[in-house]
């Protein structure tokens, strides 16, 4: 599996973002007990690996907020590992990182869009269609699409572009058979850079689309039942 080996120490940041995401922007609700476990998990290997991959705080928070841990979490992790490997093998241009109970799929925006455009390229549509084929093999996951930009231009303009790109990915995924209720979008403008915006190379890295895949409540309940935790 392709992973970025560069490490960053963001333990406190991750714990904070996980709590914030769980309270105000999570894909699903978590109990206070689970939130406490998430903070502890943030220091662990799975989330640490994601940080090493320089994921944005919202992506990290989404995965951390969906962690249930225990034997049930292990079962979910096995399903996620299988899906991550299939995505990596079938979706061109995707950088895939599996962290425990979640998956992060990242595309440089140049792969999907022309500069400052929100219209998917032809090859991008092929990539998204392949991703949908894999996602539909495991229908009990939830997806969050995050659009990101560099810091060139106004905040308002970048927010519009980041929202538009995330929305375009969702719209095409739905047109290819992904259930609309499974997928949410957010535009993050340039608020979550993964490289410095002081260089052309850094700005190119920051212009990206991230797709976060986590277990739905149904998958979690089934995993708990299978693990004998109910």
Coordinates of C-alpha atoms in Angstrom, one line a residue:
X1 CA 0.0 0.0 0.0
X2 CA 1.4 3.5 -0.9
X3 CA 2.1 5.6 2.2
X4 CA 4.0 8.8 2.7
X5 CA 6.8 8.0 5.2
X6 CA 7.4 11.6 6.3
X7 CA 6.4 11.9 9.9
X8 CA 4.8 14.9 11.7
X9 CA 4.0 15.2 15.4
X10 CA 0.5 16.4 15.7
X11 CA -0.8 14.3 18.6
X12 CA -2.5 17.2 20.4
X13 CA -3.9 18.6 17.2
X14 CA -5.4 15.3 16.2
X15 CA -7.0 14.7 19.6
X16 CA -8.5 18.2 19.4
X17 CA -9.7 17.8 15.8
X18 CA -11.2 14.4 16.6
X19 CA -13.2 15.9 19.4
X20 CA -14.3 18.9 17.4
X21 CA -15.3 16.7 14.4
X22 CA -17.2 14.3 16.6
X23 CA -19.1 17.2 18.2
X24 CA -19.9 19.4 15.1
X25 CA -19.0 17.8 11.8
X26 CA -18.8 14.0 12.2
X27 CA -20.4 11.6 9.8
X28 CA -22.1 9.9 12.6
X29 CA -22.8 10.6 16.3
X30 CA -20.6 9.1 19.0
X31 CA -21.2 8.6 22.7
X32 CA -19.1 10.4 25.3
X33 CA -17.4 7.0 26.1
X34 CA -16.4 6.6 22.4
X35 CA -15.1 10.2 22.2
X36 CA -12.8 9.5 25.1
X37 CA -11.6 6.4 23.4
X38 CA -11.0 8.4 20.2
X39 CA -8.6 10.8 22.1
X40 CA -6.6 7.9 23.3
X41 CA -6.6 6.3 19.9
X42 CA -5.2 9.5 18.4
X43 CA -1.8 8.7 19.9
X44 CA -1.9 5.2 18.5
X45 CA -0.4 3.7 15.4
X46 CA -3.4 3.9 13.1
X47 CA -4.1 7.6 13.4
X48 CA -0.3 8.2 13.7
X49 CA 0.1 6.6 10.3
X50 CA -2.5 8.9 8.8
X51 CA -0.8 11.9 10.2
X52 CA 2.4 10.7 8.7
X53 CA 0.6 10.7 5.4
X54 CA -0.1 14.4 6.1
X55 CA -3.9 14.2 6.1
X56 CA -5.8 17.3 6.9
X57 CA -7.4 17.7 10.3
X58 CA -10.9 17.1 9.1
X59 CA -10.0 13.8 7.4
X60 CA -8.2 12.7 10.6
X61 CA -11.1 13.8 12.7
X62 CA -13.6 11.9 10.5
X63 CA -11.7 8.6 10.9
X64 CA -11.0 9.1 14.6
X65 CA -14.6 10.0 15.2
X66 CA -15.7 6.7 13.7
X67 CA -13.4 4.5 15.8
X68 CA -15.1 1.9 18.0
X69 CA -12.1 -0.2 18.9
X70 CA -12.1 -3.7 20.4
X71 CA -12.8 -6.9 18.5
X72 CA -15.5 -5.2 16.5
X73 CA -13.1 -2.5 15.4
X74 CA -10.7 -5.2 14.3
X75 CA -13.4 -6.8 12.1
X76 CA -14.1 -3.4 10.6
X77 CA -10.4 -2.8 10.0
X78 CA -10.1 -6.1 8.1
X79 CA -12.9 -5.0 5.8
X80 CA -11.3 -1.6 5.3
X81 CA -7.9 -3.1 4.6
X82 CA -9.5 -5.3 1.8
X83 CA -11.3 -2.3 0.3
X84 CA -8.2 -0.1 0.5
X85 CA -6.1 -2.6 -1.4
X86 CA -8.8 -2.9 -4.1
X87 CA -9.0 0.8 -4.5
X88 CA -5.2 1.1 -4.8
X89 CA -5.2 -1.6 -7.4
X90 CA -8.0 -0.4 -9.5
X91 CA -8.2 3.5 -9.2
X92 CA -5.5 5.3 -11.2
X93 CA -4.0 8.3 -9.6
X94 CA -5.3 7.6 -6.1
X95 CA -3.1 7.8 -3.1
X96 CA -4.6 5.3 -0.6
X97 CA -4.0 5.2 3.1
X98 CA -5.8 2.8 5.5
X99 CA -5.7 3.7 9.1
X100 CA -7.4 1.1 11.3
X101 CA -11.1 1.5 10.8
X102 CA -11.0 4.1 8.1
X103 CA -9.6 4.8 4.6
X104 CA -8.3 8.0 3.1
X105 CA -8.2 8.3 -0.7
X106 CA -6.4 11.4 -1.9
X107 CA -6.2 12.8 -5.5
X108 CA -4.0 15.8 -6.5
X109 CA -6.6 18.2 -7.9
X110 CA -4.6 18.3 -11.2
X111 CA -5.6 14.7 -11.8
X112 CA -9.3 15.6 -11.5
X113 CA -9.7 19.2 -12.6
X114 CA -8.1 21.8 -14.8
X115 CA -6.7 24.9 -12.9
X116 CA -9.4 26.8 -11.1
X117 CA -12.1 24.6 -12.6
X118 CA -14.8 22.6 -10.9
X119 CA -15.6 20.4 -13.9
X120 CA -14.2 16.9 -13.8
X121 CA -11.8 15.9 -16.5
X122 CA -12.7 12.9 -18.7
X123 CA -10.0 10.7 -17.1
X124 CA -11.2 11.8 -13.6
X125 CA -14.6 10.5 -14.4
X126 CA -13.1 7.1 -15.1
X127 CA -11.3 7.2 -11.8
X128 CA -14.4 8.1 -9.9
X129 CA -16.4 5.5 -11.7
X130 CA -13.8 2.8 -10.7
X131 CA -13.9 4.0 -7.1
X132 CA -17.7 3.8 -7.0
X133 CA -17.5 0.1 -8.2
X134 CA -15.4 -0.7 -5.2
X135 CA -17.4 1.4 -2.7
X136 CA -20.6 -0.4 -3.8
X137 CA -19.1 -3.8 -2.9
X138 CA -19.3 -2.6 0.7
X139 CA -22.5 -0.6 0.9
X140 CA -22.4 -0.1 4.7
X141 CA -19.8 2.6 4.7
X142 CA -20.1 6.4 4.7
X143 CA -18.1 8.8 2.6
X144 CA -16.9 12.3 3.1
X145 CA -15.4 14.3 0.2
X146 CA -13.2 17.2 1.1
X147 CA -12.1 19.8 -1.4
X148 CA -8.8 21.8 -0.8
X149 CA -7.1 24.6 -2.5
X150 CA -3.8 26.6 -2.2
X151 CA -3.8 30.1 -0.8
X152 CA -3.6 32.0 -4.1
X153 CA -6.6 34.3 -4.4
X154 CA -9.3 35.4 -2.0
X155 CA -10.7 33.2 0.7
X156 CA -14.2 33.5 -0.8
X157 CA -13.0 32.4 -4.2
X158 CA -11.1 29.4 -2.8
X159 CA -14.0 28.4 -0.7
X160 CA -16.2 28.4 -3.7
X161 CA -13.8 26.3 -5.7
X162 CA -13.2 23.8 -2.9
X163 CA -16.9 23.4 -2.4
X164 CA -17.5 23.1 -6.1
X165 CA -14.9 20.4 -6.6
X166 CA -16.2 18.3 -3.7
X167 CA -19.7 18.7 -5.0
X168 CA -18.7 17.6 -8.5
X169 CA -17.1 14.5 -7.2
X170 CA -20.2 13.6 -5.3
X171 CA -22.5 14.4 -8.2
X172 CA -20.6 12.2 -10.6
X173 CA -20.3 9.4 -8.0
X174 CA -24.0 9.4 -7.5
X175 CA -24.6 9.4 -11.3
X176 CA -22.5 6.2 -11.4
X177 CA -24.6 4.4 -8.8
X178 CA -23.4 5.5 -5.4
X179 CA -26.3 6.1 -3.0
X180 CA -26.5 9.8 -2.4
X181 CA -27.3 9.3 1.3
X182 CA -23.9 7.7 1.9
X183 CA -21.9 10.7 0.8
X184 CA -21.3 14.2 2.2
X185 CA -19.1 17.0 1.0
X186 CA -17.1 19.9 2.5
X187 CA -15.0 22.7 1.0
X188 CA -12.0 23.5 3.2
X189 CA -10.5 26.3 1.0
X190 CA -6.8 26.6 2.0
X191 CA -7.3 26.1 5.8
X192 CA -5.7 22.6 5.9
X193 CA -2.5 22.7 3.9
X194 CA -0.3 19.6 3.8
X195 CA 2.7 21.5 2.4
X196 CA 4.0 25.1 2.5
X197 CA 2.1 27.5 0.2
X198 CA 5.4 29.3 -0.3
X199 CA 6.5 27.1 -3.3
X200 CA 4.9 26.0 -6.5
X201 CA 5.4 22.4 -5.5
X202 CA 3.8 22.9 -2.1
X203 CA 0.8 24.7 -3.6
X204 CA 0.3 21.9 -6.1
X205 CA 0.2 19.4 -3.2
X206 CA -2.3 21.5 -1.3
X207 CA -4.7 21.5 -4.3
X208 CA -6.3 18.2 -3.7
X209 CA -9.5 16.2 -3.1
X210 CA -9.7 13.8 -0.1
X211 CA -12.2 11.0 0.2
X212 CA -12.7 9.6 3.6
X213 CA -14.4 6.2 4.1
X214 CA -15.7 5.0 7.5
X215 CA -18.1 2.4 8.9
X216 CA -21.7 3.3 9.1
X217 CA -23.7 2.7 12.3
X218 CA -25.1 -0.4 10.7
X219 CA -21.6 -1.8 10.0
X220 CA -20.6 -1.0 13.5
X221 CA -23.6 -2.8 15.0
X222 CA -23.1 -5.9 12.8
X223 CA -19.4 -5.9 13.8
X224 CA -20.3 -5.7 17.5
X225 CA -22.8 -8.6 17.1
X226 CA -20.3 -10.7 15.2
X227 CA -17.7 -10.0 17.9
X228 CA -20.1 -10.8 20.7
X229 CA -20.0 -7.3 22.1
X230 CA -23.8 -6.8 22.3

